[in-house]
């Protein structure tokens, strides 16, 4: 059987993100989901909207899970564990020790499926300030979290797993290994968004038919709780101004291109109403809104550098990546990450606080950059005829 261990509230979004709706029909074995959010990240549950998926088992204490897991392994001798847990709490470390002792094969997604900000070779004040921002030396809450994770990671090296399957998409291995293993097996897989794209082609034969709208992919913040807030980092955003500027820019896009803009909130916030959106914009609450609407759109807009831009690239849609003065002032990491993505995709990179100029927007597609992006971060030619469930079936059989 396949056992899925998850550190956050396992809602409908995650059920579909990990393609478990497809695995139900295509996997050669049954699966079970363990929601361990109350055990490893109890304070983070508020950041995830929606109810826990009906197929997920929620555990309240570490002891409850350990007893259940031991009983489960006695009943099922052949268990493969899809381990999505981080090494960020003592309970996470203990769970990994239990997993190591069980000697079951482990599967881990390690690829971010997006380009990361590259380290510069020469000394650069901006890069130094970015790293200070990332480590949060000026924020004791996040500094404590960072040091705790580092210490736990060092302790975890004492654990040695039998076999770990490391799933990665594209050709860029821009990730660190989380677990120490006797045998690491690197497995090429489609990114979650690209896999959805392949499935959508099979389902919707008219997916290339354009409609008169553009898609805006939003961040979870600043209105919703984002990762930085979870870590205790409070960025001084003027939320009202943020959305006022955003609404104004999206309206100008509508007027200039004679189309409608539809908003697709971040998956974490898809079940919550954002009162700051202009009511004239249609907000898509469907968890599969991006894959359903991006292929039929005129172009795609994003603020923050979303992984879902990969869907725009493989759908051959022009991309506009936005930022604002508040991001420049308060979040240099987001600014550099977004700028880096725009460079790799050959897309427009626009400050919404500057004067709107349609002629400066580049809506031409750079096919070479899109294809490079696709094979660097989303998929591989070697698996072009396989679906992700095929790859999982082979791992489980092996």
Short mmCIF file of C-alpha atoms in Angstrom, two decimals:
data_model
loop_
_atom_site.label_atom_id
_atom_site.label_comp_id
_atom_site.label_asym_id
_atom_site.label_seq_id
_atom_site.Cartn_x
_atom_site.Cartn_y
_atom_site.Cartn_z
CA UNK A 1 0.00 0.00 0.00
CA UNK A 2 0.97 3.67 -0.35
CA UNK A 3 0.95 5.67 2.89
CA UNK A 4 0.85 9.46 2.53
CA UNK A 5 2.19 11.45 5.50
CA UNK A 6 1.32 15.14 5.45
CA UNK A 7 2.41 17.98 7.78
CA UNK A 8 -0.47 20.41 7.11
CA UNK A 9 -4.25 20.21 7.19
CA UNK A 10 -4.99 17.80 4.35
CA UNK A 11 -7.80 19.53 2.48
CA UNK A 12 -9.28 18.95 -0.97
CA UNK A 13 -6.50 21.00 -2.57
CA UNK A 14 -3.83 18.57 -1.42
CA UNK A 15 -5.92 15.56 -2.43
CA UNK A 16 -5.93 16.87 -5.98
CA UNK A 17 -2.40 18.32 -5.89
CA UNK A 18 -0.95 14.91 -5.17
CA UNK A 19 -3.26 13.42 -7.82
CA UNK A 20 -4.85 11.06 -5.35
CA UNK A 21 -8.15 11.47 -7.20
CA UNK A 22 -6.34 9.91 -10.19
CA UNK A 23 -4.42 7.40 -8.07
CA UNK A 24 -7.73 6.01 -6.79
CA UNK A 25 -8.39 4.71 -10.31
CA UNK A 26 -4.89 4.13 -11.66
CA UNK A 27 -2.68 3.04 -8.76
CA UNK A 28 -1.89 -0.67 -8.53
CA UNK A 29 -2.47 -0.62 -4.77
CA UNK A 30 -4.61 1.15 -2.20
CA UNK A 31 -3.46 4.23 -0.30
CA UNK A 32 -4.01 5.84 3.07
CA UNK A 33 -3.56 9.48 4.12
CA UNK A 34 -2.32 10.56 7.54
CA UNK A 35 -2.92 14.21 8.44
CA UNK A 36 -0.21 14.91 11.04
CA UNK A 37 -0.74 18.67 11.24
CA UNK A 38 -1.91 18.53 14.89
CA UNK A 39 1.21 16.54 15.76
CA UNK A 40 3.94 18.47 13.95
CA UNK A 41 2.48 21.89 13.03
CA UNK A 42 -0.57 22.59 15.23
CA UNK A 43 -0.18 26.38 15.02
CA UNK A 44 -0.13 26.36 11.22
CA UNK A 45 -3.55 24.78 10.67
CA UNK A 46 -5.22 28.21 10.57
CA UNK A 47 -3.30 29.02 7.38
CA UNK A 48 -5.08 26.30 5.39
CA UNK A 49 -8.67 26.85 4.37
CA UNK A 50 -11.33 24.24 3.85
CA UNK A 51 -12.24 21.05 5.68
CA UNK A 52 -10.00 18.03 6.07
CA UNK A 53 -10.57 15.65 3.15
CA UNK A 54 -12.86 12.78 4.06
CA UNK A 55 -10.22 10.17 3.18
CA UNK A 56 -7.59 11.63 5.50
CA UNK A 57 -7.04 10.24 9.00
CA UNK A 58 -6.29 13.02 11.50
CA UNK A 59 -4.10 12.21 14.50
CA UNK A 60 -4.22 14.33 17.65
CA UNK A 61 -1.05 13.10 19.38
CA UNK A 62 2.24 11.50 18.46
CA UNK A 63 1.36 8.45 20.58
CA UNK A 64 -1.93 7.97 18.71
CA UNK A 65 -0.12 7.96 15.38
CA UNK A 66 2.75 5.73 16.55
CA UNK A 67 0.38 3.08 17.89
CA UNK A 68 -1.67 3.16 14.70
CA UNK A 69 1.41 3.04 12.46
CA UNK A 70 2.92 0.06 14.27
CA UNK A 71 -0.37 -1.84 14.00
CA UNK A 72 -0.62 -0.90 10.31
CA UNK A 73 2.87 -2.21 9.53
CA UNK A 74 2.05 -5.50 11.19
CA UNK A 75 -1.00 -5.92 8.96
CA UNK A 76 0.74 -4.70 5.76
CA UNK A 77 4.23 -6.00 5.13
CA UNK A 78 4.67 -4.04 1.91
CA UNK A 79 4.19 -0.32 2.61
CA UNK A 80 5.72 2.50 0.58
CA UNK A 81 5.62 5.86 2.34
CA UNK A 82 5.13 9.16 0.53
CA UNK A 83 6.76 11.34 3.17
CA UNK A 84 5.88 15.04 2.86
CA UNK A 85 7.06 15.92 6.37
CA UNK A 86 9.75 18.51 7.04
CA UNK A 87 12.39 18.24 9.75
CA UNK A 88 11.13 21.28 11.64
CA UNK A 89 9.96 20.00 15.04
CA UNK A 90 10.95 17.44 17.66
CA UNK A 91 7.86 15.43 16.78
CA UNK A 92 8.91 15.41 13.12
CA UNK A 93 12.29 14.03 14.14
CA UNK A 94 10.66 11.32 16.27
CA UNK A 95 8.33 10.34 13.42
CA UNK A 96 11.33 10.03 11.10
CA UNK A 97 13.07 7.84 13.67
CA UNK A 98 9.98 5.57 13.71
CA UNK A 99 9.92 5.50 9.90
CA UNK A 100 13.62 4.65 9.76
CA UNK A 101 13.15 1.79 12.23
CA UNK A 102 10.28 0.39 10.13
CA UNK A 103 12.65 -0.05 7.13
CA UNK A 104 9.91 0.81 4.62
CA UNK A 105 10.80 2.46 1.33
CA UNK A 106 10.37 6.25 1.36
CA UNK A 107 9.25 8.54 -1.47
CA UNK A 108 9.93 12.27 -1.30
CA UNK A 109 9.11 15.16 -3.62
CA UNK A 110 12.22 17.36 -3.46
CA UNK A 111 12.04 19.48 -6.61
CA UNK A 112 10.57 23.00 -6.21
CA UNK A 113 9.54 23.04 -9.91
CA UNK A 114 10.54 26.71 -10.17
CA UNK A 115 13.83 28.58 -10.60
CA UNK A 116 15.38 29.80 -7.37
CA UNK A 117 17.32 33.00 -6.81
CA UNK A 118 20.88 32.23 -7.85
CA UNK A 119 23.84 32.86 -5.59
CA UNK A 120 26.10 35.59 -6.93
CA UNK A 121 29.84 34.96 -7.14
CA UNK A 122 30.93 38.48 -6.28
CA UNK A 123 30.15 40.41 -3.12
CA UNK A 124 26.90 42.24 -3.56
CA UNK A 125 25.21 44.37 -0.91
CA UNK A 126 21.76 43.51 -2.23
CA UNK A 127 22.53 39.79 -2.08
CA UNK A 128 23.91 40.13 1.45
CA UNK A 129 20.81 42.00 2.57
CA UNK A 130 18.67 39.30 0.93
CA UNK A 131 20.40 36.57 2.93
CA UNK A 132 20.02 38.56 6.13
CA UNK A 133 16.33 38.83 5.28
CA UNK A 134 16.10 35.08 4.64
CA UNK A 135 17.83 34.13 7.89
CA UNK A 136 15.89 36.78 9.76
CA UNK A 137 18.69 37.82 12.12
CA UNK A 138 16.54 40.82 12.93
CA UNK A 139 13.52 38.64 13.69
CA UNK A 140 14.04 36.47 16.78
CA UNK A 141 11.03 34.27 16.09
CA UNK A 142 12.27 33.20 12.71
CA UNK A 143 15.89 33.10 13.85
CA UNK A 144 14.88 30.62 16.55
CA UNK A 145 12.98 28.58 13.94
CA UNK A 146 15.96 28.61 11.57
CA UNK A 147 18.40 27.47 14.27
CA UNK A 148 16.00 24.77 15.48
CA UNK A 149 15.64 23.37 11.96
CA UNK A 150 19.42 23.37 11.49
CA UNK A 151 19.97 21.51 14.76
CA UNK A 152 17.25 18.96 13.98
CA UNK A 153 18.70 18.43 10.51
CA UNK A 154 22.10 17.64 12.01
CA UNK A 155 20.58 15.20 14.50
CA UNK A 156 18.57 13.54 11.73
CA UNK A 157 21.80 12.61 9.95
CA UNK A 158 22.20 9.91 12.61
CA UNK A 159 19.20 8.18 11.05
CA UNK A 160 19.95 6.02 8.02
CA UNK A 161 17.02 4.95 5.88
CA UNK A 162 17.15 1.82 3.76
CA UNK A 163 15.99 3.31 0.46
CA UNK A 164 14.69 6.73 -0.52
CA UNK A 165 13.13 7.52 -3.90
CA UNK A 166 13.74 11.20 -4.64
CA UNK A 167 11.22 12.59 -7.10
CA UNK A 168 12.33 15.57 -9.15
CA UNK A 169 11.03 17.33 -12.24
CA UNK A 170 13.10 18.82 -15.04
CA UNK A 171 16.87 18.79 -15.24
CA UNK A 172 17.70 21.27 -12.47
CA UNK A 173 18.43 19.52 -9.18
CA UNK A 174 18.03 22.75 -7.23
CA UNK A 175 17.18 21.09 -3.94
CA UNK A 176 18.78 19.63 -0.84
CA UNK A 177 18.34 16.08 0.39
CA UNK A 178 16.36 15.87 3.60
CA UNK A 179 17.14 12.29 4.65
CA UNK A 180 20.30 10.22 5.03
CA UNK A 181 19.89 6.96 3.14
CA UNK A 182 21.86 3.83 2.29
CA UNK A 183 20.49 4.10 -1.23
CA UNK A 184 19.13 7.22 -2.93
CA UNK A 185 17.23 6.59 -6.16
CA UNK A 186 16.53 9.68 -8.26
CA UNK A 187 13.30 9.40 -10.22
CA UNK A 188 12.19 11.80 -12.94
CA UNK A 189 8.57 12.85 -12.61
CA UNK A 190 6.31 15.52 -14.04
CA UNK A 191 5.76 18.55 -11.81
CA UNK A 192 2.30 18.54 -10.26
CA UNK A 193 1.12 21.37 -12.53
CA UNK A 194 2.56 19.79 -15.68
CA UNK A 195 0.94 16.47 -14.81
CA UNK A 196 -2.40 18.27 -14.51
CA UNK A 197 -1.72 19.86 -17.89
CA UNK A 198 -1.23 16.42 -19.47
CA UNK A 199 -4.41 15.11 -17.88
CA UNK A 200 -6.31 18.20 -19.03
CA UNK A 201 -5.25 17.61 -22.64
CA UNK A 202 -6.77 14.15 -22.45
CA UNK A 203 -10.01 15.47 -20.94
CA UNK A 204 -10.49 18.73 -22.85
CA UNK A 205 -9.82 18.51 -26.56
CA UNK A 206 -10.61 22.22 -27.03
CA UNK A 207 -8.10 23.43 -24.43
CA UNK A 208 -6.35 25.70 -26.93
CA UNK A 209 -9.50 27.64 -27.79
CA UNK A 210 -8.96 31.18 -26.49
CA UNK A 211 -11.61 33.17 -24.66
CA UNK A 212 -11.85 36.85 -23.91
CA UNK A 213 -10.28 36.89 -20.49
CA UNK A 214 -6.92 37.05 -18.78
CA UNK A 215 -6.07 35.06 -15.64
CA UNK A 216 -4.59 36.70 -12.56
CA UNK A 217 -2.82 34.27 -10.17
CA UNK A 218 -2.72 35.80 -6.70
CA UNK A 219 -0.51 35.31 -3.66
CA UNK A 220 -1.86 34.04 -0.33
CA UNK A 221 -0.82 37.37 1.26
CA UNK A 222 -0.90 40.05 2.30
CA UNK A 223 -4.58 39.61 3.26
CA UNK A 224 -4.33 35.87 3.88
CA UNK A 225 -1.75 34.17 6.10
CA UNK A 226 1.39 33.43 4.13
CA UNK A 227 4.54 31.47 5.00
CA UNK A 228 6.32 34.49 6.43
CA UNK A 229 3.49 35.13 8.89
CA UNK A 230 3.62 31.50 9.93
CA UNK A 231 7.27 31.93 10.85
CA UNK A 232 6.44 35.02 12.89
CA UNK A 233 7.78 37.56 10.40
CA UNK A 234 5.50 40.59 10.25
CA UNK A 235 6.04 42.64 7.10
CA UNK A 236 4.60 46.11 7.34
CA UNK A 237 2.34 46.04 4.30
CA UNK A 238 -0.42 48.56 3.79
CA UNK A 239 -3.03 45.97 2.81
CA UNK A 240 -5.67 48.46 1.72
CA UNK A 241 -3.21 50.24 -0.61
CA UNK A 242 -1.86 46.91 -1.91
CA UNK A 243 -5.26 45.83 -3.24
CA UNK A 244 -6.29 49.33 -4.30
CA UNK A 245 -3.19 49.49 -6.53
CA UNK A 246 -3.77 45.95 -7.76
CA UNK A 247 -7.44 46.54 -8.60
CA UNK A 248 -6.52 49.71 -10.48
CA UNK A 249 -3.85 47.93 -12.56
CA UNK A 250 -6.09 44.97 -13.42
CA UNK A 251 -8.83 47.41 -14.48
CA UNK A 252 -6.38 49.20 -16.77
CA UNK A 253 -5.47 45.86 -18.34
CA UNK A 254 -9.14 45.11 -18.96
CA UNK A 255 -9.71 48.47 -20.60
CA UNK A 256 -6.54 48.36 -22.72
CA UNK A 257 -7.05 44.84 -24.04
CA UNK A 258 -10.87 44.83 -24.11
CA UNK A 259 -11.23 41.70 -22.02
CA UNK A 260 -12.13 40.56 -18.53
CA UNK A 261 -9.68 39.62 -15.81
CA UNK A 262 -10.60 36.63 -13.65
CA UNK A 263 -8.84 36.12 -10.32
CA UNK A 264 -7.61 32.74 -9.16
CA UNK A 265 -6.60 33.00 -5.48
CA UNK A 266 -3.71 31.00 -4.08
CA UNK A 267 -4.80 27.41 -3.23
CA UNK A 268 -4.29 28.08 0.50
CA UNK A 269 -6.87 30.87 0.36
CA UNK A 270 -9.31 29.53 -2.18
CA UNK A 271 -12.09 28.92 0.31
CA UNK A 272 -11.91 32.37 1.92
CA UNK A 273 -13.50 35.60 0.66
CA UNK A 274 -11.07 38.47 0.12
CA UNK A 275 -13.03 41.70 0.76
CA UNK A 276 -10.34 43.81 -0.93
CA UNK A 277 -10.92 42.48 -4.45
CA UNK A 278 -12.97 44.83 -6.59
CA UNK A 279 -16.41 43.21 -6.80
CA UNK A 280 -16.47 43.50 -10.58
CA UNK A 281 -13.76 40.82 -10.89
CA UNK A 282 -14.83 37.21 -11.08
CA UNK A 283 -13.05 35.13 -8.44
CA UNK A 284 -12.57 31.42 -9.22
CA UNK A 285 -12.94 29.25 -6.13
CA UNK A 286 -12.44 25.93 -7.91
CA UNK A 287 -9.28 24.16 -6.70
CA UNK A 288 -8.53 23.30 -10.34
CA UNK A 289 -9.21 26.84 -11.54
CA UNK A 290 -5.70 27.38 -12.89
CA UNK A 291 -5.59 24.29 -15.10
CA UNK A 292 -9.14 24.89 -16.33
CA UNK A 293 -8.74 28.58 -17.21
CA UNK A 294 -5.09 29.26 -18.09
CA UNK A 295 -5.10 27.19 -21.33
CA UNK A 296 -8.12 29.15 -22.60
CA UNK A 297 -6.96 32.61 -21.55
CA UNK A 298 -5.45 35.41 -23.61
CA UNK A 299 -2.57 35.87 -21.18
CA UNK A 300 -1.61 35.26 -17.54
CA UNK A 301 -0.77 37.80 -14.83
CA UNK A 302 0.89 37.03 -11.52
CA UNK A 303 2.37 38.81 -8.55
CA UNK A 304 5.10 37.08 -6.57
CA UNK A 305 6.38 34.49 -9.06
CA UNK A 306 3.96 31.58 -8.72
CA UNK A 307 4.84 27.98 -9.62
CA UNK A 308 1.58 27.94 -11.60
CA UNK A 309 3.29 30.12 -14.23
CA UNK A 310 4.64 26.83 -15.51
CA UNK A 311 1.10 26.12 -16.71
CA UNK A 312 1.17 29.36 -18.69
CA UNK A 313 4.51 28.40 -20.24
CA UNK A 314 3.39 24.94 -21.41
CA UNK A 315 0.06 26.40 -22.57
CA UNK A 316 2.02 28.95 -24.63
CA UNK A 317 0.41 31.96 -22.97
CA UNK A 318 2.04 35.38 -22.61
CA UNK A 319 2.98 36.22 -19.02
CA UNK A 320 3.06 39.48 -17.07
CA UNK A 321 4.76 39.32 -13.66
CA UNK A 322 3.88 42.19 -11.33
CA UNK A 323 5.49 43.81 -8.33
CA UNK A 324 4.92 47.04 -6.42
CA UNK A 325 6.76 49.61 -4.33
CA UNK A 326 5.82 47.80 -1.14
CA UNK A 327 7.55 44.62 -2.32
CA UNK A 328 10.69 46.59 -3.21
CA UNK A 329 10.74 48.16 0.24
CA UNK A 330 9.70 45.18 2.39
CA UNK A 331 10.48 41.92 0.61
CA UNK A 332 13.64 41.84 -1.46
CA UNK A 333 13.48 38.06 -1.71
CA UNK A 334 10.10 38.18 -3.43
CA UNK A 335 11.32 40.95 -5.71
CA UNK A 336 14.45 39.06 -6.81
CA UNK A 337 12.58 35.78 -7.13
CA UNK A 338 9.94 37.39 -9.37
CA UNK A 339 12.59 39.19 -11.42
CA UNK A 340 14.50 35.94 -11.88
CA UNK A 341 11.36 34.13 -13.07
CA UNK A 342 10.56 36.90 -15.55
CA UNK A 343 14.09 36.61 -16.93
CA UNK A 344 13.87 32.84 -17.34
CA UNK A 345 10.45 33.06 -18.99
CA UNK A 346 11.22 36.15 -21.09
CA UNK A 347 8.11 37.84 -19.69
CA UNK A 348 7.19 41.40 -18.78
CA UNK A 349 8.21 42.52 -15.28
CA UNK A 350 6.04 45.44 -14.26
CA UNK A 351 5.78 47.77 -11.28
CA UNK A 352 2.08 48.50 -10.90
CA UNK A 353 2.88 51.78 -9.18
CA UNK A 354 4.49 53.16 -12.34
CA UNK A 355 2.42 54.86 -15.02
CA UNK A 356 0.51 52.30 -17.07
CA UNK A 357 1.92 51.97 -20.61
CA UNK A 358 0.45 49.23 -22.77
CA UNK A 359 3.22 49.49 -25.36
CA UNK A 360 5.80 48.48 -22.75
CA UNK A 361 4.06 45.16 -22.09
CA UNK A 362 5.72 42.28 -23.90
CA UNK A 363 3.01 39.80 -24.87
CA UNK A 364 5.18 37.96 -27.35
CA UNK A 365 6.07 34.39 -26.47
CA UNK A 366 9.71 33.34 -26.46
CA UNK A 367 9.29 29.69 -27.43
CA UNK A 368 12.93 28.90 -26.78
CA UNK A 369 12.74 30.23 -23.21
CA UNK A 370 9.41 28.46 -22.60
CA UNK A 371 10.81 25.13 -23.79
CA UNK A 372 13.96 25.58 -21.74
CA UNK A 373 11.85 26.40 -18.69
CA UNK A 374 9.68 23.34 -19.32
CA UNK A 375 12.61 20.91 -19.40
CA UNK A 376 14.58 22.65 -16.66
CA UNK A 377 11.80 22.65 -14.06
CA UNK A 378 8.63 20.83 -15.13
CA UNK A 379 9.28 17.58 -16.96
CA UNK A 380 11.75 15.46 -18.94
CA UNK A 381 11.74 14.06 -22.45
CA UNK A 382 12.54 10.62 -21.03
CA UNK A 383 9.09 10.42 -19.41
CA UNK A 384 7.05 12.12 -22.13
CA UNK A 385 4.97 8.97 -22.67
CA UNK A 386 4.38 8.28 -18.98
CA UNK A 387 1.94 9.67 -16.47
CA UNK A 388 2.81 10.19 -12.82
CA UNK A 389 0.67 7.23 -11.74
CA UNK A 390 2.76 5.03 -14.07
CA UNK A 391 5.91 6.23 -12.30
CA UNK A 392 4.42 5.61 -8.85
CA UNK A 393 3.27 2.13 -9.87
CA UNK A 394 6.80 1.21 -10.91
CA UNK A 395 8.28 2.51 -7.63
CA UNK A 396 5.75 0.56 -5.55
CA UNK A 397 6.37 -2.64 -7.53
CA UNK A 398 10.16 -2.25 -7.28
#
